[in-house]
């Protein structure tokens, strides 16, 4: 009684709860790979191979103008790419290809691989711990009233469908005539089997006897935490004011004391609980390719920049190589001119006189005179004198 009004408590109520399918999660041989979706594993393998191709391309562009003795080996570069991805590379390890160079493009590409390794290994390790420590049961079906509105529910009798049709997306019940009118346990088992069947369209079993049903199927059913509604409270109305007041006060006092609930538990097992009922269901989710899109985008963008840097460096090396080749050719030509042997018969008069005597100097002067285009008559007139001079010599 509050504010001079008397409120009659329900004599009977029908509170519906949802029962969902629970399957035991058995350990498998390949549980180690569960943290990543199989598509993500494929994406990682493809990325490692493409990263190795990028490393080989960078090494090829570097060696085109700076050749080395050791050849490019794709297998060795793939090994070092996987090693970097797993975080197993240590300082001093033998590297190959672009992994072994100290150019800007090679260093940038190695940073991309290390970034990819950091994200993948940390994500895998964190999710692996969740998969290894998750509960042993996997629960499927709607967990809230919002999810129930899109699910198919089962009730164990046709007349109950009118109470839940506004809450569920669809309602089914046992076939008419399949069970006797008083075969409540048989109809209940039909809904339980429908929920447990993987090929069935039933997602949840709605019943106001959820506690009894749950205690009998602890290994295969679990109560939905967010599905509970009471569409049909039944009130007892009387024309006697005194009776209505006394009943209301008696129900209020009963439900305010612990002994009332002990009596209810003795008949309805309200205190009982399935083993492991406090464990939450397996909520671990595999990491998908979509959640790692930004990581792959950053890696390939970094690889593209590394290739561009390698191309720019190769072009610069080619230009420098052409310049060095041109300078070397000029130096070689100059060296040939400097080192060429000279004709001993060509030279000045003093050198010829030292080698062959003064007569050679005279003959050299005469040849130079003829080279200047002197007239023939004076030349012939001087011929006897020159012959006499030569005879004296």
GROMACS .gro file of C-alpha atoms in nm:
model
  393
    1UNK     CA    1   0.000   0.000   0.000
    2UNK     CA    2   0.144   0.330  -0.112
    3UNK     CA    3  -0.025   0.671  -0.112
    4UNK     CA    4  -0.357   0.525  -0.011
    5UNK     CA    5  -0.369   0.276  -0.305
    6UNK     CA    6  -0.361  -0.100  -0.291
    7UNK     CA    7  -0.177  -0.288  -0.567
    8UNK     CA    8  -0.262  -0.649  -0.634
    9UNK     CA    9   0.046  -0.864  -0.712
   10UNK     CA   10   0.019  -1.120  -0.993
   11UNK     CA   11  -0.111  -1.455  -0.885
   12UNK     CA   12   0.067  -1.620  -1.180
   13UNK     CA   13   0.321  -1.499  -1.434
   14UNK     CA   14   0.476  -1.647  -1.749
   15UNK     CA   15   0.831  -1.522  -1.793
   16UNK     CA   16   0.984  -1.646  -2.114
   17UNK     CA   17   1.358  -1.715  -2.141
   18UNK     CA   18   1.558  -1.813  -2.443
   19UNK     CA   19   1.763  -2.131  -2.459
   20UNK     CA   20   2.046  -2.145  -2.712
   21UNK     CA   21   2.261  -2.420  -2.856
   22UNK     CA   22   2.601  -2.472  -2.693
   23UNK     CA   23   2.866  -2.696  -2.848
   24UNK     CA   24   3.185  -2.813  -2.687
   25UNK     CA   25   3.494  -2.677  -2.855
   26UNK     CA   26   3.731  -2.967  -2.898
   27UNK     CA   27   4.103  -2.909  -2.930
   28UNK     CA   28   4.233  -2.960  -3.283
   29UNK     CA   29   4.575  -3.026  -3.429
   30UNK     CA   30   4.566  -2.703  -3.627
   31UNK     CA   31   4.443  -2.476  -3.347
   32UNK     CA   32   4.778  -2.299  -3.363
   33UNK     CA   33   4.665  -2.126  -3.683
   34UNK     CA   34   4.322  -2.021  -3.552
   35UNK     CA   35   4.416  -1.661  -3.460
   36UNK     CA   36   4.434  -1.566  -3.831
   37UNK     CA   37   4.170  -1.638  -4.091
   38UNK     CA   38   4.293  -1.863  -4.370
   39UNK     CA   39   4.260  -1.578  -4.619
   40UNK     CA   40   4.492  -1.371  -4.404
   41UNK     CA   41   4.748  -1.653  -4.406
   42UNK     CA   42   4.730  -1.658  -4.787
   43UNK     CA   43   4.770  -1.279  -4.797
   44UNK     CA   44   5.079  -1.300  -4.575
   45UNK     CA   45   5.241  -1.565  -4.796
   46UNK     CA   46   5.171  -1.363  -5.111
   47UNK     CA   47   5.309  -1.050  -4.944
   48UNK     CA   48   5.632  -1.226  -4.846
   49UNK     CA   49   5.682  -1.352  -5.202
   50UNK     CA   50   5.613  -1.009  -5.350
   51UNK     CA   51   5.846  -0.855  -5.093
   52UNK     CA   52   6.118  -1.094  -5.208
   53UNK     CA   53   6.055  -0.993  -5.571
   54UNK     CA   54   6.089  -0.627  -5.470
   55UNK     CA   55   6.417  -0.706  -5.293
   56UNK     CA   56   6.545  -0.884  -5.604
   57UNK     CA   57   6.443  -0.593  -5.826
   58UNK     CA   58   6.624  -0.346  -5.600
   59UNK     CA   59   6.934  -0.567  -5.600
   60UNK     CA   60   6.921  -0.600  -5.980
   61UNK     CA   61   6.901  -0.223  -6.026
   62UNK     CA   62   7.196  -0.178  -5.792
   63UNK     CA   63   7.412  -0.447  -5.951
   64UNK     CA   64   7.342  -0.332  -6.305
   65UNK     CA   65   7.595  -0.050  -6.251
   66UNK     CA   66   7.783  -0.189  -5.956
   67UNK     CA   67   7.831  -0.563  -6.021
   68UNK     CA   68   7.937  -0.796  -5.747
   69UNK     CA   69   8.079  -1.144  -5.740
   70UNK     CA   70   7.799  -1.325  -5.559
   71UNK     CA   71   7.496  -1.396  -5.784
   72UNK     CA   72   7.135  -1.313  -5.698
   73UNK     CA   73   6.955  -1.609  -5.538
   74UNK     CA   74   6.578  -1.590  -5.503
   75UNK     CA   75   6.570  -1.871  -5.248
   76UNK     CA   76   6.819  -1.697  -5.022
   77UNK     CA   77   6.630  -1.368  -5.040
   78UNK     CA   78   6.301  -1.547  -4.968
   79UNK     CA   79   6.459  -1.711  -4.666
   80UNK     CA   80   6.578  -1.377  -4.530
   81UNK     CA   81   6.237  -1.219  -4.598
   82UNK     CA   82   6.067  -1.488  -4.391
   83UNK     CA   83   6.335  -1.452  -4.124
   84UNK     CA   84   6.273  -1.080  -4.100
   85UNK     CA   85   5.898  -1.140  -4.085
   86UNK     CA   86   5.939  -1.388  -3.798
   87UNK     CA   87   6.176  -1.156  -3.619
   88UNK     CA   88   6.457  -1.412  -3.627
   89UNK     CA   89   6.722  -1.202  -3.801
   90UNK     CA   90   7.016  -1.107  -3.584
   91UNK     CA   91   7.298  -0.866  -3.637
   92UNK     CA   92   7.583  -1.034  -3.823
   93UNK     CA   93   7.371  -1.286  -4.014
   94UNK     CA   94   7.462  -1.343  -4.378
   95UNK     CA   95   7.218  -1.163  -4.605
   96UNK     CA   96   7.155  -1.182  -4.976
   97UNK     CA   97   7.038  -0.949  -5.250
   98UNK     CA   98   6.890  -0.620  -5.140
   99UNK     CA   99   6.903  -0.748  -4.781
  100UNK     CA  100   7.282  -0.724  -4.795
  101UNK     CA  101   7.318  -0.370  -4.930
  102UNK     CA  102   7.321  -0.044  -4.741
  103UNK     CA  103   7.153   0.170  -5.006
  104UNK     CA  104   6.857   0.388  -4.922
  105UNK     CA  105   6.613   0.173  -5.122
  106UNK     CA  106   6.728  -0.149  -4.954
  107UNK     CA  107   6.708   0.003  -4.608
  108UNK     CA  108   6.360   0.140  -4.677
  109UNK     CA  109   6.242  -0.200  -4.797
  110UNK     CA  110   6.385  -0.371  -4.489
  111UNK     CA  111   6.199  -0.121  -4.271
  112UNK     CA  112   5.876  -0.216  -4.450
  113UNK     CA  113   5.936  -0.584  -4.379
  114UNK     CA  114   6.014  -0.511  -4.014
  115UNK     CA  115   5.695  -0.302  -3.983
  116UNK     CA  116   5.492  -0.588  -4.129
  117UNK     CA  117   5.664  -0.832  -3.893
  118UNK     CA  118   5.591  -0.613  -3.590
  119UNK     CA  119   5.217  -0.590  -3.660
  120UNK     CA  120   5.169  -0.953  -3.764
  121UNK     CA  121   5.366  -1.116  -3.484
  122UNK     CA  122   5.216  -0.899  -3.210
  123UNK     CA  123   4.861  -0.953  -3.338
  124UNK     CA  124   4.913  -1.326  -3.377
  125UNK     CA  125   5.063  -1.364  -3.030
  126UNK     CA  126   4.787  -1.165  -2.860
  127UNK     CA  127   4.507  -1.351  -3.039
  128UNK     CA  128   4.674  -1.689  -2.990
  129UNK     CA  129   4.661  -1.641  -2.613
  130UNK     CA  130   4.288  -1.570  -2.638
  131UNK     CA  131   4.228  -1.885  -2.842
  132UNK     CA  132   4.432  -2.103  -2.608
  133UNK     CA  133   4.251  -1.977  -2.296
  134UNK     CA  134   3.896  -1.945  -2.426
  135UNK     CA  135   3.606  -2.147  -2.278
  136UNK     CA  136   3.534  -2.487  -2.413
  137UNK     CA  137   3.183  -2.407  -2.536
  138UNK     CA  138   3.070  -2.219  -2.841
  139UNK     CA  139   2.721  -2.066  -2.817
  140UNK     CA  140   2.517  -1.989  -3.127
  141UNK     CA  141   2.188  -1.804  -3.158
  142UNK     CA  142   2.037  -1.468  -3.061
  143UNK     CA  143   2.153  -1.323  -2.731
  144UNK     CA  144   1.931  -1.015  -2.707
  145UNK     CA  145   1.576  -0.910  -2.793
  146UNK     CA  146   1.707  -0.717  -3.092
  147UNK     CA  147   1.869  -1.030  -3.230
  148UNK     CA  148   1.558  -1.233  -3.144
  149UNK     CA  149   1.351  -1.016  -3.376
  150UNK     CA  150   1.544  -1.162  -3.671
  151UNK     CA  151   1.558  -1.523  -3.545
  152UNK     CA  152   1.325  -1.823  -3.555
  153UNK     CA  153   1.193  -1.936  -3.216
  154UNK     CA  154   1.033  -2.259  -3.104
  155UNK     CA  155   0.754  -2.296  -2.847
  156UNK     CA  156   0.635  -2.631  -2.718
  157UNK     CA  157   0.265  -2.569  -2.785
  158UNK     CA  158   0.074  -2.383  -3.052
  159UNK     CA  159  -0.122  -2.160  -2.814
  160UNK     CA  160   0.201  -2.007  -2.682
  161UNK     CA  161   0.288  -1.869  -3.025
  162UNK     CA  162   0.051  -1.576  -2.981
  163UNK     CA  163   0.254  -1.457  -2.680
  164UNK     CA  164   0.592  -1.452  -2.852
  165UNK     CA  165   0.507  -1.368  -3.212
  166UNK     CA  166   0.569  -0.997  -3.152
  167UNK     CA  167   0.920  -1.066  -3.020
  168UNK     CA  168   1.058  -1.323  -3.265
  169UNK     CA  169   1.111  -1.309  -3.638
  170UNK     CA  170   0.936  -1.644  -3.680
  171UNK     CA  171   0.772  -1.904  -3.455
  172UNK     CA  172   0.741  -2.282  -3.497
  173UNK     CA  173   0.593  -2.554  -3.274
  174UNK     CA  174   0.560  -2.932  -3.278
  175UNK     CA  175   0.338  -3.080  -3.550
  176UNK     CA  176  -0.028  -3.113  -3.466
  177UNK     CA  177  -0.125  -3.463  -3.362
  178UNK     CA  178   0.234  -3.579  -3.307
  179UNK     CA  179   0.195  -3.576  -2.929
  180UNK     CA  180  -0.083  -3.629  -2.681
  181UNK     CA  181  -0.240  -3.329  -2.520
  182UNK     CA  182  -0.077  -3.397  -2.186
  183UNK     CA  183   0.262  -3.499  -2.333
  184UNK     CA  184   0.439  -3.182  -2.225
  185UNK     CA  185   0.780  -3.350  -2.198
  186UNK     CA  186   0.757  -3.484  -2.556
  187UNK     CA  187   0.674  -3.144  -2.704
  188UNK     CA  188   0.953  -2.984  -2.502
  189UNK     CA  189   1.201  -3.240  -2.632
  190UNK     CA  190   1.095  -3.165  -2.988
  191UNK     CA  191   1.197  -2.799  -2.946
  192UNK     CA  192   1.522  -2.898  -2.774
  193UNK     CA  193   1.614  -3.127  -3.063
  194UNK     CA  194   1.523  -2.855  -3.314
  195UNK     CA  195   1.759  -2.607  -3.146
  196UNK     CA  196   2.044  -2.858  -3.127
  197UNK     CA  197   2.009  -2.966  -3.490
  198UNK     CA  198   2.262  -2.785  -3.713
  199UNK     CA  199   2.037  -2.821  -4.018
  200UNK     CA  200   1.728  -2.687  -3.845
  201UNK     CA  201   1.595  -2.336  -3.898
  202UNK     CA  202   1.524  -2.296  -3.525
  203UNK     CA  203   1.763  -2.059  -3.345
  204UNK     CA  204   1.621  -2.040  -2.993
  205UNK     CA  205   1.376  -2.224  -2.766
  206UNK     CA  206   1.141  -1.984  -2.582
  207UNK     CA  207   0.988  -2.131  -2.270
  208UNK     CA  208   0.874  -2.024  -1.924
  209UNK     CA  209   1.019  -2.348  -1.783
  210UNK     CA  210   1.374  -2.264  -1.888
  211UNK     CA  211   1.525  -2.365  -1.552
  212UNK     CA  212   1.391  -2.722  -1.568
  213UNK     CA  213   1.485  -2.769  -1.931
  214UNK     CA  214   1.831  -2.621  -1.882
  215UNK     CA  215   1.916  -2.845  -1.585
  216UNK     CA  216   1.831  -3.151  -1.796
  217UNK     CA  217   2.047  -3.040  -2.092
  218UNK     CA  218   2.346  -2.870  -1.933
  219UNK     CA  219   2.586  -3.003  -2.194
  220UNK     CA  220   2.397  -2.874  -2.498
  221UNK     CA  221   2.190  -2.570  -2.395
  222UNK     CA  222   2.261  -2.234  -2.234
  223UNK     CA  223   2.033  -1.952  -2.126
  224UNK     CA  224   2.047  -1.640  -2.340
  225UNK     CA  225   2.155  -1.353  -2.115
  226UNK     CA  226   1.945  -1.085  -2.285
  227UNK     CA  227   1.620  -1.266  -2.366
  228UNK     CA  228   1.362  -1.238  -2.090
  229UNK     CA  229   1.008  -1.101  -2.118
  230UNK     CA  230   0.679  -1.146  -1.937
  231UNK     CA  231   0.385  -1.087  -2.170
  232UNK     CA  232   0.104  -1.245  -1.962
  233UNK     CA  233   0.089  -1.154  -1.595
  234UNK     CA  234  -0.232  -1.292  -1.438
  235UNK     CA  235  -0.393  -1.088  -1.166
  236UNK     CA  236  -0.653  -1.206  -0.922
  237UNK     CA  237  -0.936  -0.955  -0.902
  238UNK     CA  238  -1.204  -0.972  -0.637
  239UNK     CA  239  -1.502  -0.759  -0.550
  240UNK     CA  240  -1.412  -0.777  -0.183
  241UNK     CA  241  -1.189  -0.494  -0.077
  242UNK     CA  242  -1.073  -0.675   0.237
  243UNK     CA  243  -0.972  -0.989   0.048
  244UNK     CA  244  -0.784  -0.788  -0.216
  245UNK     CA  245  -0.598  -0.598   0.055
  246UNK     CA  246  -0.513  -0.908   0.257
  247UNK     CA  247  -0.389  -1.103  -0.046
  248UNK     CA  248  -0.176  -0.814  -0.163
  249UNK     CA  249  -0.021  -0.768   0.179
  250UNK     CA  250   0.042  -1.142   0.219
  251UNK     CA  251   0.215  -1.173  -0.121
  252UNK     CA  252   0.420  -0.862  -0.048
  253UNK     CA  253   0.539  -1.003   0.286
  254UNK     CA  254   0.608  -1.348   0.142
  255UNK     CA  255   0.825  -1.218  -0.135
  256UNK     CA  256   1.017  -0.998   0.104
  257UNK     CA  257   1.144  -1.292   0.310
  258UNK     CA  258   1.404  -1.558   0.230
  259UNK     CA  259   1.192  -1.862   0.339
  260UNK     CA  260   0.951  -1.799   0.050
  261UNK     CA  261   1.230  -1.845  -0.205
  262UNK     CA  262   1.355  -2.153  -0.025
  263UNK     CA  263   1.013  -2.311  -0.070
  264UNK     CA  264   1.008  -2.212  -0.436
  265UNK     CA  265   1.354  -2.363  -0.482
  266UNK     CA  266   1.246  -2.690  -0.324
  267UNK     CA  267   0.987  -2.732  -0.601
  268UNK     CA  268   1.140  -2.550  -0.896
  269UNK     CA  269   1.517  -2.588  -0.835
  270UNK     CA  270   1.575  -2.217  -0.876
  271UNK     CA  271   1.906  -2.233  -0.687
  272UNK     CA  272   2.056  -2.506  -0.902
  273UNK     CA  273   2.302  -2.429  -1.176
  274UNK     CA  274   2.470  -2.620  -1.453
  275UNK     CA  275   2.844  -2.688  -1.412
  276UNK     CA  276   3.043  -2.414  -1.581
  277UNK     CA  277   2.737  -2.193  -1.622
  278UNK     CA  278   2.937  -1.890  -1.507
  279UNK     CA  279   3.183  -1.932  -1.791
  280UNK     CA  280   3.125  -1.700  -2.081
  281UNK     CA  281   3.093  -1.841  -2.429
  282UNK     CA  282   3.379  -1.844  -2.675
  283UNK     CA  283   3.391  -1.491  -2.814
  284UNK     CA  284   3.732  -1.509  -2.981
  285UNK     CA  285   3.725  -1.397  -3.341
  286UNK     CA  286   3.980  -1.465  -3.611
  287UNK     CA  287   4.172  -1.170  -3.750
  288UNK     CA  288   4.062  -1.115  -4.108
  289UNK     CA  289   4.226  -0.959  -4.412
  290UNK     CA  290   3.997  -0.657  -4.385
  291UNK     CA  291   4.126  -0.571  -4.040
  292UNK     CA  292   4.482  -0.575  -4.178
  293UNK     CA  293   4.416  -0.376  -4.496
  294UNK     CA  294   4.597  -0.067  -4.367
  295UNK     CA  295   4.906  -0.272  -4.279
  296UNK     CA  296   4.932  -0.419  -4.629
  297UNK     CA  297   4.865  -0.078  -4.783
  298UNK     CA  298   5.152   0.079  -4.586
  299UNK     CA  299   5.386  -0.208  -4.675
  300UNK     CA  300   5.321  -0.195  -5.050
  301UNK     CA  301   5.335   0.184  -5.055
  302UNK     CA  302   5.674   0.162  -4.884
  303UNK     CA  303   5.785  -0.099  -5.140
  304UNK     CA  304   5.677   0.128  -5.426
  305UNK     CA  305   5.878   0.416  -5.280
  306UNK     CA  306   6.179   0.186  -5.239
  307UNK     CA  307   6.156   0.077  -5.604
  308UNK     CA  308   6.129   0.441  -5.714
  309UNK     CA  309   6.433   0.529  -5.505
  310UNK     CA  310   6.625   0.237  -5.657
  311UNK     CA  311   6.532   0.350  -6.009
  312UNK     CA  312   6.645   0.704  -5.935
  313UNK     CA  313   6.972   0.577  -5.789
  314UNK     CA  314   7.026   0.346  -6.090
  315UNK     CA  315   6.972   0.639  -6.327
  316UNK     CA  316   7.223   0.846  -6.133
  317UNK     CA  317   7.472   0.560  -6.138
  318UNK     CA  318   7.426   0.523  -6.513
  319UNK     CA  319   7.489   0.894  -6.570
  320UNK     CA  320   7.797   0.882  -6.346
  321UNK     CA  321   7.921   0.572  -6.526
  322UNK     CA  322   7.890   0.743  -6.865
  323UNK     CA  323   8.075   1.047  -6.734
  324UNK     CA  324   8.353   0.830  -6.592
  325UNK     CA  325   8.380   0.634  -6.917
  326UNK     CA  326   8.410   0.956  -7.119
  327UNK     CA  327   8.679   1.093  -6.888
  328UNK     CA  328   8.866   0.764  -6.899
  329UNK     CA  329   8.862   0.767  -7.280
  330UNK     CA  330   9.004   1.118  -7.285
  331UNK     CA  331   9.274   1.026  -7.038
  332UNK     CA  332   9.366   0.718  -7.243
  333UNK     CA  333   9.395   0.923  -7.563
  334UNK     CA  334   9.615   1.176  -7.388
  335UNK     CA  335   9.831   0.897  -7.252
  336UNK     CA  336   9.877   0.752  -7.599
  337UNK     CA  337   9.986   1.089  -7.734
  338UNK     CA  338  10.233   1.133  -7.449
  339UNK     CA  339  10.379   0.783  -7.462
  340UNK     CA  340  10.411   0.762  -7.853
  341UNK     CA  341  10.783   0.713  -7.980
  342UNK     CA  342  10.936   1.019  -8.160
  343UNK     CA  343  11.121   1.009  -8.503
  344UNK     CA  344  11.493   1.058  -8.432
  345UNK     CA  345  11.542   1.219  -8.775
  346UNK     CA  346  11.302   1.498  -8.689
  347UNK     CA  347  11.436   1.765  -8.464
  348UNK     CA  348  11.639   2.080  -8.440
  349UNK     CA  349  11.985   2.141  -8.594
  350UNK     CA  350  12.174   2.119  -8.268
  351UNK     CA  351  12.042   1.770  -8.193
  352UNK     CA  352  12.120   1.646  -8.547
  353UNK     CA  353  12.467   1.801  -8.531
  354UNK     CA  354  12.529   1.622  -8.206
  355UNK     CA  355  12.420   1.293  -8.358
  356UNK     CA  356  12.564   1.311  -8.708
  357UNK     CA  357  12.810   1.598  -8.707
  358UNK     CA  358  12.812   1.952  -8.852
  359UNK     CA  359  12.748   1.826  -9.206
  360UNK     CA  360  12.405   1.720  -9.100
  361UNK     CA  361  12.337   2.073  -8.973
  362UNK     CA  362  12.436   2.213  -9.312
  363UNK     CA  363  12.216   1.976  -9.500
  364UNK     CA  364  11.928   2.054  -9.265
  365UNK     CA  365  11.969   2.426  -9.333
  366UNK     CA  366  11.972   2.365  -9.705
  367UNK     CA  367  11.655   2.156  -9.688
  368UNK     CA  368  11.488   2.429  -9.488
  369UNK     CA  369  11.592   2.682  -9.751
  370UNK     CA  370  11.429   2.482 -10.025
  371UNK     CA  371  11.123   2.450  -9.814
  372UNK     CA  372  11.086   2.826  -9.807
  373UNK     CA  373  11.045   2.841 -10.190
  374UNK     CA  374  11.385   3.006 -10.288
  375UNK     CA  375  11.435   3.086 -10.664
  376UNK     CA  376  11.596   2.816 -10.875
  377UNK     CA  377  11.864   3.039 -11.038
  378UNK     CA  378  12.037   3.146 -10.714
  379UNK     CA  379  12.010   2.791 -10.589
  380UNK     CA  380  12.197   2.663 -10.895
  381UNK     CA  381  12.454   2.941 -10.867
  382UNK     CA  382  12.534   2.843 -10.513
  383UNK     CA  383  12.561   2.476 -10.599
  384UNK     CA  384  12.940   2.473 -10.675
  385UNK     CA  385  13.016   2.665 -10.352
  386UNK     CA  386  12.810   2.427 -10.147
  387UNK     CA  387  12.982   2.131 -10.311
  388UNK     CA  388  13.319   2.286 -10.221
  389UNK     CA  389  13.205   2.344  -9.860
  390UNK     CA  390  13.087   1.989  -9.833
  391UNK     CA  391  13.419   1.868  -9.974
  392UNK     CA  392  13.604   2.068  -9.707
  393UNK     CA  393  13.384   1.918  -9.439
   0.00000   0.00000   0.00000
